[in-house]
Structures are given as structure tokens and as C-alpha cells.
Short mmCIF file of N, CA and C in Angstrom, two decimals:
data_model
loop_
_atom_site.label_atom_id
_atom_site.label_comp_id
_atom_site.label_asym_id
_atom_site.label_seq_id
_atom_site.Cartn_x
_atom_site.Cartn_y
_atom_site.Cartn_z
N MET W 1 62.37 105.40 99.64
CA MET W 1 60.89 105.31 100.44
C MET W 1 61.96 105.22 102.22
N ILE W 2 60.56 105.73 102.85
CA ILE W 2 61.61 105.64 104.38
C ILE W 2 61.75 104.72 104.95
N LEU W 3 60.92 102.88 104.57
CA LEU W 3 61.11 101.49 105.07
C LEU W 3 62.48 100.90 104.42
N ARG W 4 63.52 101.62 103.33
CA ARG W 4 64.88 101.33 102.90
C ARG W 4 65.71 102.23 104.17
N SER W 5 65.49 103.05 104.81
CA SER W 5 66.78 104.03 105.47
C SER W 5 66.51 103.53 106.97
N VAL W 6 65.92 102.28 107.56
CA VAL W 6 65.42 102.11 108.41
C VAL W 6 65.65 100.57 108.86
N SER W 7 66.62 99.92 110.19
CA SER W 7 66.76 98.96 110.10
C SER W 7 65.28 97.68 110.36
N GLU W 8 66.16 96.52 109.85
CA GLU W 8 65.35 95.19 109.43
C GLU W 8 64.01 95.26 110.77
N THR W 9 65.19 95.53 112.10
CA THR W 9 64.15 95.24 112.92
C THR W 9 62.89 96.20 113.22
N LEU W 10 63.45 97.11 113.00
CA LEU W 10 62.19 98.37 113.31
C LEU W 10 61.57 98.19 112.29
N LYS W 11 61.39 97.67 110.69
CA LYS W 11 60.67 97.55 110.09
C LYS W 11 59.43 96.27 110.55
N LEU W 12 60.34 94.90 111.68
CA LEU W 12 59.55 94.82 112.17
C LEU W 12 58.65 94.59 113.57
N ARG W 13 58.77 95.72 113.78
CA ARG W 13 58.48 96.09 114.91
C ARG W 13 57.27 96.96 114.78
N ILE W 14 57.01 97.75 113.25
CA ILE W 14 56.50 98.53 112.71
C ILE W 14 54.71 97.69 112.07
N TYR W 15 55.82 96.78 111.64
CA TYR W 15 54.16 95.91 110.79
C TYR W 15 53.52 94.74 111.69
N ASN W 16 54.28 94.66 112.50
CA ASN W 16 53.53 93.74 114.12
C ASN W 16 52.72 94.54 114.83
N THR W 17 53.13 96.01 115.18
CA THR W 17 52.64 96.94 115.52
C THR W 17 51.37 97.56 114.73
N ILE W 18 51.17 97.64 113.49
CA ILE W 18 49.97 97.47 112.42
C ILE W 18 49.69 96.14 112.15
N ALA W 19 50.00 95.47 112.99
CA ALA W 19 49.09 94.34 112.93
C ALA W 19 48.20 93.51 113.99
N LEU W 20 48.98 94.07 115.15
CA LEU W 20 48.18 93.29 116.21
C LEU W 20 47.74 95.11 117.36
N ALA W 21 47.77 95.93 117.45
CA ALA W 21 47.94 97.11 117.63
C ALA W 21 46.36 97.82 116.95
N LEU W 22 46.30 98.13 115.79
CA LEU W 22 45.43 98.37 114.27
C LEU W 22 43.90 97.71 114.49
N SER W 23 44.94 96.20 115.12
CA SER W 23 43.54 95.37 115.12
C SER W 23 42.74 95.11 116.19
N ALA W 24 43.67 95.49 116.96
CA ALA W 24 42.92 95.33 118.93
C ALA W 24 41.93 96.89 118.39
N VAL W 25 42.73 97.51 118.02
CA VAL W 25 42.00 99.84 118.43
C VAL W 25 40.47 99.32 117.18
N PHE W 26 40.71 98.16 116.02
CA PHE W 26 39.53 97.86 115.61
C PHE W 26 38.67 97.27 116.59
N PHE W 27 38.92 96.20 116.91
CA PHE W 27 38.27 95.25 118.40
C PHE W 27 37.60 95.93 119.38
N ILE W 28 38.16 96.64 120.09
CA ILE W 28 37.84 97.87 121.03
C ILE W 28 36.43 98.59 120.26
N ILE W 29 36.25 99.58 118.82
CA ILE W 29 35.70 100.06 118.38
C ILE W 29 34.45 99.40 117.66
N LEU W 30 34.06 98.35 117.43
CA LEU W 30 33.59 96.64 117.08
C LEU W 30 32.83 96.32 118.49
N SER W 31 33.52 96.59 119.38
CA SER W 31 32.87 96.37 120.49
C SER W 31 31.52 97.19 121.00
N PHE W 32 31.78 98.30 120.55
CA PHE W 32 30.90 99.76 120.88
C PHE W 32 29.71 99.94 119.97
N MET W 33 29.96 99.21 118.58
CA MET W 33 29.03 98.98 117.80
C MET W 33 27.59 98.32 118.05
N PRO W 34 27.00 99.06 117.48
CA PRO W 34 25.57 98.92 117.55
C PRO W 34 25.19 97.77 116.61
N GLN W 35 23.74 96.80 117.49
CA GLN W 35 23.36 96.00 116.67
C GLN W 35 22.47 96.51 115.09
N SER W 36 22.01 97.30 115.24
CA SER W 36 21.38 97.75 114.13
C SER W 36 21.96 98.52 113.17
N GLN W 37 22.85 98.14 113.11
CA GLN W 37 23.86 98.72 111.95
C GLN W 37 25.32 97.54 111.50
N PRO W 38 24.40 96.41 111.12
CA PRO W 38 24.82 94.72 110.79
C PRO W 38 26.44 95.26 109.68
N THR W 39 26.00 95.87 108.42
CA THR W 39 27.76 96.25 107.39
C THR W 39 28.45 96.99 108.44
N LEU W 40 28.55 97.86 108.67
CA LEU W 40 29.38 98.79 109.42
C LEU W 40 29.66 97.47 110.95
N CYS W 41 28.88 96.81 110.93
CA CYS W 41 29.59 96.11 111.91
C CYS W 41 31.35 94.66 111.52
N MET W 42 30.10 94.42 109.86
CA MET W 42 30.94 93.44 109.15
C MET W 42 32.24 94.31 108.47
N ILE W 43 31.59 95.49 108.49
CA ILE W 43 33.48 96.16 107.49
C ILE W 43 34.27 96.35 108.94
N ILE W 44 33.57 96.59 109.97
CA ILE W 44 34.85 97.12 110.94
C ILE W 44 35.88 95.27 111.75
N LEU W 45 35.01 94.62 111.42
CA LEU W 45 35.09 92.82 111.28
C LEU W 45 36.48 92.88 110.20
N VAL W 46 36.26 92.80 109.23
CA VAL W 46 36.78 92.72 107.95
C VAL W 46 38.47 93.40 107.85
N LEU W 47 38.50 94.91 108.67
CA LEU W 47 39.32 95.53 108.36
C LEU W 47 40.21 95.18 109.83
N THR W 48 39.32 94.88 111.00
CA THR W 48 40.35 93.93 112.08
C THR W 48 41.00 92.64 111.69
N GLU W 49 40.55 91.62 110.56
CA GLU W 49 40.65 90.81 110.52
C GLU W 49 42.06 91.21 109.10
N GLY W 50 41.95 91.84 108.54
CA GLY W 50 43.14 92.56 107.33
C GLY W 50 44.18 93.05 107.89
N PHE W 51 43.94 93.96 108.88
CA PHE W 51 45.41 94.04 109.11
C PHE W 51 45.33 93.43 110.23
N ILE W 52 45.50 92.19 110.17
CA ILE W 52 46.72 90.97 111.46
C ILE W 52 47.10 90.53 110.42
N GLY W 53 46.93 90.65 109.26
CA GLY W 53 47.79 89.85 107.64
C GLY W 53 49.08 90.40 107.86
N PHE W 54 49.41 91.55 108.44
CA PHE W 54 50.75 92.30 107.92
C PHE W 54 51.77 91.75 109.08
N ASN W 55 50.65 90.47 109.99
CA ASN W 55 51.97 89.48 111.06
C ASN W 55 52.84 89.19 109.92
N THR W 56 52.63 88.91 108.74
CA THR W 56 53.11 87.87 107.88
C THR W 56 54.90 88.96 107.97
N ALA W 57 54.84 90.17 107.83
CA ALA W 57 55.92 90.97 108.30
C ALA W 57 56.78 91.02 109.06
N GLY W 58 55.90 91.30 110.20
CA GLY W 58 56.17 91.15 111.42
C GLY W 58 56.25 89.80 111.85
N PHE W 59 56.03 89.48 112.82
CA PHE W 59 56.89 87.47 113.74
C PHE W 59 57.39 86.98 112.92
N ASN W 60 56.13 86.68 111.44
CA ASN W 60 56.63 86.10 111.12
C ASN W 60 58.05 85.60 110.25
N LYS W 61 57.84 86.77 109.91
CA LYS W 61 59.70 86.90 109.36
C LYS W 61 60.46 87.11 110.35
N CYS W 62 60.06 87.62 111.37
CA CYS W 62 61.35 87.96 112.35
C CYS W 62 61.48 86.52 113.16
N GLY W 63 60.84 85.50 112.81
CA GLY W 63 61.13 84.27 112.94
C GLY W 63 62.06 83.87 111.83
N THR W 64 61.50 83.77 110.99
CA THR W 64 62.68 83.91 109.51
C THR W 64 64.45 83.71 109.71
N LEU W 65 64.33 85.62 109.94
CA LEU W 65 65.29 86.10 110.40
C LEU W 65 66.14 85.56 111.18
N HIS W 66 65.48 86.00 112.46
CA HIS W 66 66.14 85.36 113.73
C HIS W 66 66.88 83.94 113.70
N ALA W 67 65.75 82.97 112.68
CA ALA W 67 66.23 81.37 112.90
C ALA W 67 67.40 81.35 111.82
N ARG W 68 67.40 81.62 110.61
CA ARG W 68 68.02 81.81 109.60
C ARG W 68 67.72 80.06 108.76
N GLN W 69 68.72 79.20 108.88
CA GLN W 69 68.49 78.08 108.45
C GLN W 69 67.81 77.15 108.95
N HIS W 70 67.52 77.45 109.92
CA HIS W 70 66.27 76.58 111.41
C HIS W 70 65.02 77.27 110.80
N ALA W 71 64.72 78.13 109.45
CA ALA W 71 63.31 78.78 109.65
C ALA W 71 62.99 78.05 109.59
N HIS W 72 62.17 76.96 109.21
CA HIS W 72 61.66 76.31 108.11
C HIS W 72 60.74 74.96 109.94
N PHE W 73 62.39 75.16 111.21
CA PHE W 73 61.56 74.45 112.56
C PHE W 73 60.04 75.75 112.75
N ILE W 74 61.09 76.78 112.69
CA ILE W 74 60.24 77.67 113.74
C ILE W 74 58.58 78.57 113.10
N MET W 75 59.10 78.13 111.22
CA MET W 75 57.75 78.93 110.77
C MET W 75 56.93 77.16 111.49
N VAL W 76 57.29 75.93 111.67
CA VAL W 76 56.38 74.51 111.55
C VAL W 76 55.69 75.15 113.14
N MET W 77 56.69 75.54 114.34
CA MET W 77 56.16 75.93 115.65
C MET W 77 55.00 76.78 115.26
N ILE W 78 55.38 78.11 114.59
CA ILE W 78 54.00 79.42 114.76
C ILE W 78 53.27 78.53 114.29
N VAL W 79 53.11 77.98 113.20
CA VAL W 79 51.80 77.58 112.81
C VAL W 79 51.22 76.63 113.75
N ASN W 80 52.20 75.44 114.02
CA ASN W 80 51.09 74.53 115.05
C ASN W 80 50.82 75.15 116.51
N ILE W 81 51.25 76.74 116.99
CA ILE W 81 51.06 77.31 117.74
C ILE W 81 49.21 78.01 117.68
N GLN W 82 49.56 77.80 116.08
CA GLN W 82 48.47 78.48 115.74
C GLN W 82 46.72 77.88 115.47
N SER W 83 47.45 76.61 115.57
CA SER W 83 46.86 75.60 115.38
C SER W 83 45.31 75.47 116.22
N VAL W 84 46.31 75.09 117.23
CA VAL W 84 46.31 75.40 119.00
C VAL W 84 45.61 75.92 119.40
N CYS W 85 45.28 77.29 119.34
CA CYS W 85 44.74 78.89 119.47
C CYS W 85 43.33 78.62 118.83
N ILE W 86 43.04 78.05 117.26
CA ILE W 86 42.23 77.99 116.90
C ILE W 86 41.01 76.83 117.32
N LEU W 87 41.79 75.96 117.79
CA LEU W 87 40.71 74.83 118.35
C LEU W 87 40.32 75.25 119.94
N ILE W 88 41.25 76.02 120.66
CA ILE W 88 41.46 76.26 122.00
C ILE W 88 40.22 77.32 121.91
N GLU W 89 40.28 78.53 120.93
CA GLU W 89 39.51 79.75 121.09
C GLU W 89 38.43 79.61 121.34
N PRO W 90 37.46 78.77 120.68
CA PRO W 90 35.52 78.83 120.67
C PRO W 90 35.16 78.11 121.29
N PHE W 91 35.97 77.50 122.34
CA PHE W 91 36.10 77.04 124.15
C PHE W 91 35.74 77.96 124.76
N ILE W 92 36.84 78.50 124.63
CA ILE W 92 36.73 80.36 125.71
C ILE W 92 35.59 80.89 125.56
N VAL W 93 35.72 81.22 123.90
CA VAL W 93 34.39 82.40 123.78
C VAL W 93 32.75 81.93 123.76
N ASN W 94 32.73 80.38 123.84
CA ASN W 94 31.27 79.77 124.08
C ASN W 94 31.66 79.44 125.90
N THR W 95 32.01 79.60 126.55
CA THR W 95 32.64 80.40 128.05
C THR W 95 31.95 81.43 128.24
N ILE W 96 32.49 82.87 127.72
CA ILE W 96 31.79 84.17 128.03
C ILE W 96 30.67 84.27 127.33
N LEU W 97 30.02 83.59 126.16
CA LEU W 97 29.26 83.77 125.73
C LEU W 97 27.71 82.75 125.92
N THR W 98 27.17 83.10 127.25
CA THR W 98 26.38 82.69 127.21
C THR W 98 25.52 82.07 127.10
N ASP W 99 24.60 83.56 127.06
CA ASP W 99 23.19 84.18 125.94
C ASP W 99 23.79 84.77 124.98
N ASN W 100 24.94 85.23 124.30
CA ASN W 100 24.86 85.24 122.78
C ASN W 100 24.38 87.10 123.03
N THR W 101 25.06 87.82 123.52
CA THR W 101 24.44 88.92 124.18
C THR W 101 25.24 90.22 123.17
N SER W 102 25.04 91.31 122.73
CA SER W 102 25.90 92.29 122.29
C SER W 102 26.91 92.62 123.53
N GLN W 103 26.91 92.47 124.84
CA GLN W 103 27.14 93.00 126.12
C GLN W 103 28.29 91.57 126.03
N GLN W 104 28.44 90.21 125.70
CA GLN W 104 28.95 89.27 125.77
C GLN W 104 30.21 89.43 124.97
N TRP W 105 29.53 89.52 123.92
CA TRP W 105 30.68 89.53 122.35
C TRP W 105 31.48 91.50 123.26
N ALA W 106 30.95 92.19 123.36
CA ALA W 106 31.71 92.95 123.47
C ALA W 106 32.98 92.79 124.63
N ILE W 107 32.86 91.83 125.38
CA ILE W 107 33.85 91.41 126.31
C ILE W 107 34.35 90.51 125.79
N VAL W 108 34.30 89.97 124.88
CA VAL W 108 34.89 89.17 123.85
C VAL W 108 36.30 89.36 123.42
N PHE W 109 35.17 91.03 122.45
CA PHE W 109 36.09 91.66 121.23
C PHE W 109 37.32 92.26 122.30
N TRP W 110 36.97 92.92 123.89
CA TRP W 110 38.11 93.61 124.68
C TRP W 110 38.93 92.85 125.13
N VAL W 111 38.41 91.44 125.42
CA VAL W 111 39.92 90.41 125.68
C VAL W 111 40.30 90.28 124.78
N HIS W 112 39.68 90.44 123.33
CA HIS W 112 40.83 89.72 122.23
C HIS W 112 41.88 91.11 122.28
N ALA W 113 41.30 92.46 121.72
CA ALA W 113 42.35 93.27 121.94
C ALA W 113 43.14 93.51 123.26
N VAL W 114 42.77 93.08 124.39
CA VAL W 114 43.92 92.82 125.44
C VAL W 114 45.15 92.51 124.77
N LEU W 115 45.04 91.55 124.92
CA LEU W 115 45.90 90.11 124.20
C LEU W 115 46.84 90.90 122.90
N LEU W 116 46.21 90.98 122.40
CA LEU W 116 46.87 91.66 121.01
C LEU W 116 47.37 93.05 121.28
N ILE W 117 46.81 94.21 122.09
CA ILE W 117 48.08 94.88 122.60
C ILE W 117 48.97 94.84 123.77
N ALA W 118 48.48 93.09 124.11
CA ALA W 118 49.45 92.61 125.58
C ALA W 118 51.17 92.22 124.54
N ALA W 119 50.52 91.55 123.19
CA ALA W 119 51.70 91.40 122.68
C ALA W 119 52.70 91.94 121.72
N SER W 120 51.60 92.82 121.34
CA SER W 120 52.68 93.38 120.88
C SER W 120 53.90 94.66 121.42
N ILE W 121 53.38 94.80 122.68
CA ILE W 121 54.07 95.59 123.47
C ILE W 121 55.19 94.70 123.49
N MET W 122 55.17 93.12 124.07
CA MET W 122 55.99 92.07 124.61
C MET W 122 56.88 91.80 122.64
N PHE W 123 56.77 92.42 122.06
CA PHE W 123 57.44 91.81 120.38
C PHE W 123 57.94 93.12 120.25
N LEU W 124 57.79 94.18 120.46
CA LEU W 124 58.30 95.37 120.48
C LEU W 124 59.77 95.04 121.55
N PHE W 125 60.23 94.75 122.64
CA PHE W 125 60.85 94.56 123.11
C PHE W 125 61.85 93.31 123.39
N VAL W 126 61.17 91.90 122.22
CA VAL W 126 61.80 90.71 121.71
C VAL W 126 62.88 90.51 120.65
N ALA W 127 61.47 91.70 119.78
CA ALA W 127 61.90 91.55 117.98
C ALA W 127 63.36 91.71 117.35
N ASP W 128 63.98 90.50 116.92
CA ASP W 128 65.13 90.79 116.86
C ASP W 128 65.90 90.68 115.43
N SER W 129 65.99 91.08 114.61
CA SER W 129 66.69 90.33 112.81
C SER W 129 67.42 89.85 112.57
N ARG W 130 68.41 89.85 113.75
CA ARG W 130 69.83 89.38 114.18
C ARG W 130 69.88 87.62 114.09
N PRO W 131 70.68 87.51 113.31
CA PRO W 131 70.72 85.89 113.44
C PRO W 131 70.85 85.68 114.88
N ALA W 132 70.54 84.31 115.10
CA ALA W 132 70.17 83.92 116.56
C ALA W 132 71.94 83.11 116.71
N ILE W 133 72.81 82.88 118.34
CA ILE W 133 73.35 82.54 118.05
C ILE W 133 73.52 81.19 118.14
N TRP W 134 73.20 80.36 118.13
CA TRP W 134 72.56 79.07 117.38
C TRP W 134 71.95 79.21 116.35
N THR W 135 71.98 79.98 115.32
CA THR W 135 72.80 79.02 114.02
C THR W 135 73.72 79.68 112.74
N ALA W 136 75.18 80.14 114.17
CA ALA W 136 76.04 79.88 113.50
C ALA W 136 76.85 78.73 112.98
N SER W 137 77.46 78.96 111.65
CA SER W 137 77.75 77.71 111.47
C SER W 137 79.16 76.76 112.26
N LEU W 138 79.46 75.43 112.25
CA LEU W 138 80.52 75.35 112.68
C LEU W 138 81.54 75.04 112.43
N PRO W 139 82.42 75.24 112.53
CA PRO W 139 83.73 75.33 111.13
C PRO W 139 83.73 73.57 110.77
N GLN W 140 84.14 72.91 109.05
CA GLN W 140 83.69 71.69 108.62
C GLN W 140 85.23 71.70 109.14
N LEU W 141 84.86 70.87 109.97
CA LEU W 141 86.26 69.35 110.16
C LEU W 141 86.94 68.58 109.28
N GLN W 142 88.22 69.08 108.73
CA GLN W 142 88.50 67.96 107.57
C GLN W 142 89.30 66.69 108.38
N PRO W 143 89.21 65.72 108.43
CA PRO W 143 89.35 64.15 108.62
C PRO W 143 90.68 64.18 108.35
N GLU W 144 92.26 63.73 109.30
CA GLU W 144 93.48 63.90 108.81
C GLU W 144 93.72 61.88 109.01
N TYR W 145 93.59 61.99 108.31
CA TYR W 145 94.62 60.31 108.10
C TYR W 145 95.99 60.46 107.96
N THR W 146 96.70 59.54 109.15
CA THR W 146 98.59 59.50 108.97
C THR W 146 98.55 57.93 109.82
N ILE W 147 99.96 58.16 109.33
CA ILE W 147 100.04 56.42 109.37
C ILE W 147 101.38 57.42 110.31
N GLU W 148 101.58 56.31 112.22
CA GLU W 148 102.34 57.04 112.44
C GLU W 148 104.11 56.00 113.02
N LYS W 149 102.96 54.70 113.17
CA LYS W 149 104.05 53.73 113.19
C LYS W 149 103.44 52.39 112.64
N ALA W 150 103.66 51.49 112.08
CA ALA W 150 102.94 50.12 111.68
C ALA W 150 103.39 49.32 112.82
N ASP W 151 102.61 47.60 111.99
CA ASP W 151 102.82 47.04 113.57
C ASP W 151 103.78 46.26 113.52
N TYR W 152 104.15 46.14 112.46
CA TYR W 152 105.67 45.54 112.10
C TYR W 152 106.79 45.94 111.97
N GLY W 153 107.10 47.25 113.13
CA GLY W 153 107.95 48.11 113.73
C GLY W 153 108.93 48.84 113.00
N LYS W 154 108.50 49.37 111.66
CA LYS W 154 108.87 49.90 110.82
C LYS W 154 108.02 51.85 111.52
N ASP W 155 108.77 52.36 111.73
CA ASP W 155 108.79 54.24 112.29
C ASP W 155 108.76 54.94 110.69
N PHE W 156 107.41 55.92 111.21
CA PHE W 156 106.83 56.14 110.17
C PHE W 156 106.35 57.94 110.74
N SER W 157 107.22 57.93 111.67
CA SER W 157 106.26 59.45 112.46
C SER W 157 107.29 60.63 111.57
N ASP W 158 108.54 60.27 110.84
CA ASP W 158 108.94 61.45 110.26
C ASP W 158 108.52 61.88 109.28
N ARG W 159 107.22 61.39 108.97
CA ARG W 159 106.28 61.40 107.35
C ARG W 159 105.63 62.28 107.27
N ARG W 160 104.90 63.21 106.55
CA ARG W 160 104.06 64.34 106.76
C ARG W 160 103.05 62.95 106.77
N PRO W 161 101.87 63.76 107.60
CA PRO W 161 100.11 63.25 107.45
C PRO W 161 100.31 63.13 106.06
N VAL W 162 99.51 61.81 105.64
CA VAL W 162 98.71 61.57 104.59
C VAL W 162 97.20 62.22 104.67
N MET W 163 96.53 62.93 103.32
CA MET W 163 96.19 63.83 103.38
C MET W 163 95.01 62.30 102.54
N VAL W 164 93.69 62.73 102.27
CA VAL W 164 92.76 62.23 101.68
C VAL W 164 92.76 62.72 99.79
N ASP W 165 93.22 63.93 100.44
CA ASP W 165 93.21 64.38 98.60
C ASP W 165 94.72 63.74 98.13
N ASP W 166 95.74 63.33 98.61
CA ASP W 166 96.83 63.83 99.06
C ASP W 166 96.79 61.77 97.86
N VAL W 167 95.77 61.35 98.36
CA VAL W 167 95.42 59.53 98.30
C VAL W 167 94.81 59.49 96.73
N LEU W 168 93.93 60.33 97.06
CA LEU W 168 93.11 59.74 95.90
C LEU W 168 93.83 60.89 94.60
N THR W 169 94.20 61.78 94.36
CA THR W 169 95.40 62.69 93.09
C THR W 169 96.46 60.98 93.02
N SER W 170 96.28 60.62 93.79
CA SER W 170 97.84 59.35 92.96
C SER W 170 97.41 58.15 92.57
N ILE W 171 96.27 57.98 92.60
CA ILE W 171 95.26 56.75 92.40
C ILE W 171 95.31 57.12 90.48
N PRO W 172 95.84 56.43 89.56
CA PRO W 172 95.91 56.60 88.22
C PRO W 172 93.49 56.61 87.61
N GLU W 173 93.98 57.04 86.78
CA GLU W 173 92.56 56.58 86.09
C GLU W 173 92.12 55.51 85.23
N LYS W 174 91.01 54.62 84.80
CA LYS W 174 91.10 53.94 83.93
C LYS W 174 90.54 54.32 82.92
N MET W 175 91.10 53.60 81.80
CA MET W 175 90.98 54.46 80.46
C MET W 175 90.40 52.54 79.63
#
């Protein structure tokens, strides 16, 4: 397949462009549709929303790949932002739809299309499937327990450090 030979970042860009740019195109087409063809309008609206589904292979996957072990946090933030948008959008749309005419709906569709195209263009520049620098694991530090000098005056500085594993292996097993 063609997609097996391209980089993961390019795949993210392709899927996100399908999701956002094609949905924008269908919103623009929908803005010119006459009210006399409600079935065709519904088909175009379903296609618009259907293509948005490609975003799971676009920016959602990008967040997962870039954040690696912190992907759960990134996905929660994406869902939170989407939830806020879902709550705010009706208020914005209602300010445009004062008379609920097809011309006002065309403005709503164009605003959506412009925002989708802008987001698609921005994603092309910022998409990255490589792990973020903040996902790098810190080296595991093993604490060393050493005996250097005892309070009673003996000097133990010539002895090697005592490791936890040494102490544990020297303890006899109980029967």
C-alpha cells in the first residue's frame, strides 16, 4: 500500500487534511444548496460530518504519538476542548442566525469552513509523530547505602559501599 511507504507524520497530515479540508469543502457546497432540495442537503451534511471522522487518524493520533506515555493527559485535554466548543458553539451560531434564513446559514457554514481550513493549514506545520522531548525517561537512580565512619570511632572508609542487594542476599532464608 502507498501509506506503508510514507512517514508517520505525513500520514497524520494526510488524514487531518482529509478530515478538515474536505469537510470545509462540503460546508462551502452546503452554503450554496437550495432549500428546495432537503435530501441532497442532508446527504452533503452527513458527508461533511463523516469526513470529520478522519481526525482520529489525524490530530488525535498525533497527540498520542507525540505525547507517548502522557497520551492519556493529551487526549483528556482534546476532549475537554471539544466539550467546551460544543457548549459555546450554539451561542455563537444563534448570534448569526437572527432570522434563521438560508443566507444566515450560509454564513455559519462559511465560518466553519474558514476555521477548518485554517486549522488544517496550521496542522501541516506543527504535526509531528516523533516523541516530544518531555517524554524521555529519566535514568533510574539506584540509591547507594554506604558506611563511611561509625560514631564509635572506627574508620570504615576503606570498605566498599554496601549495596541493598548485598544486604538482601546475605540474609538467610527462614525455614
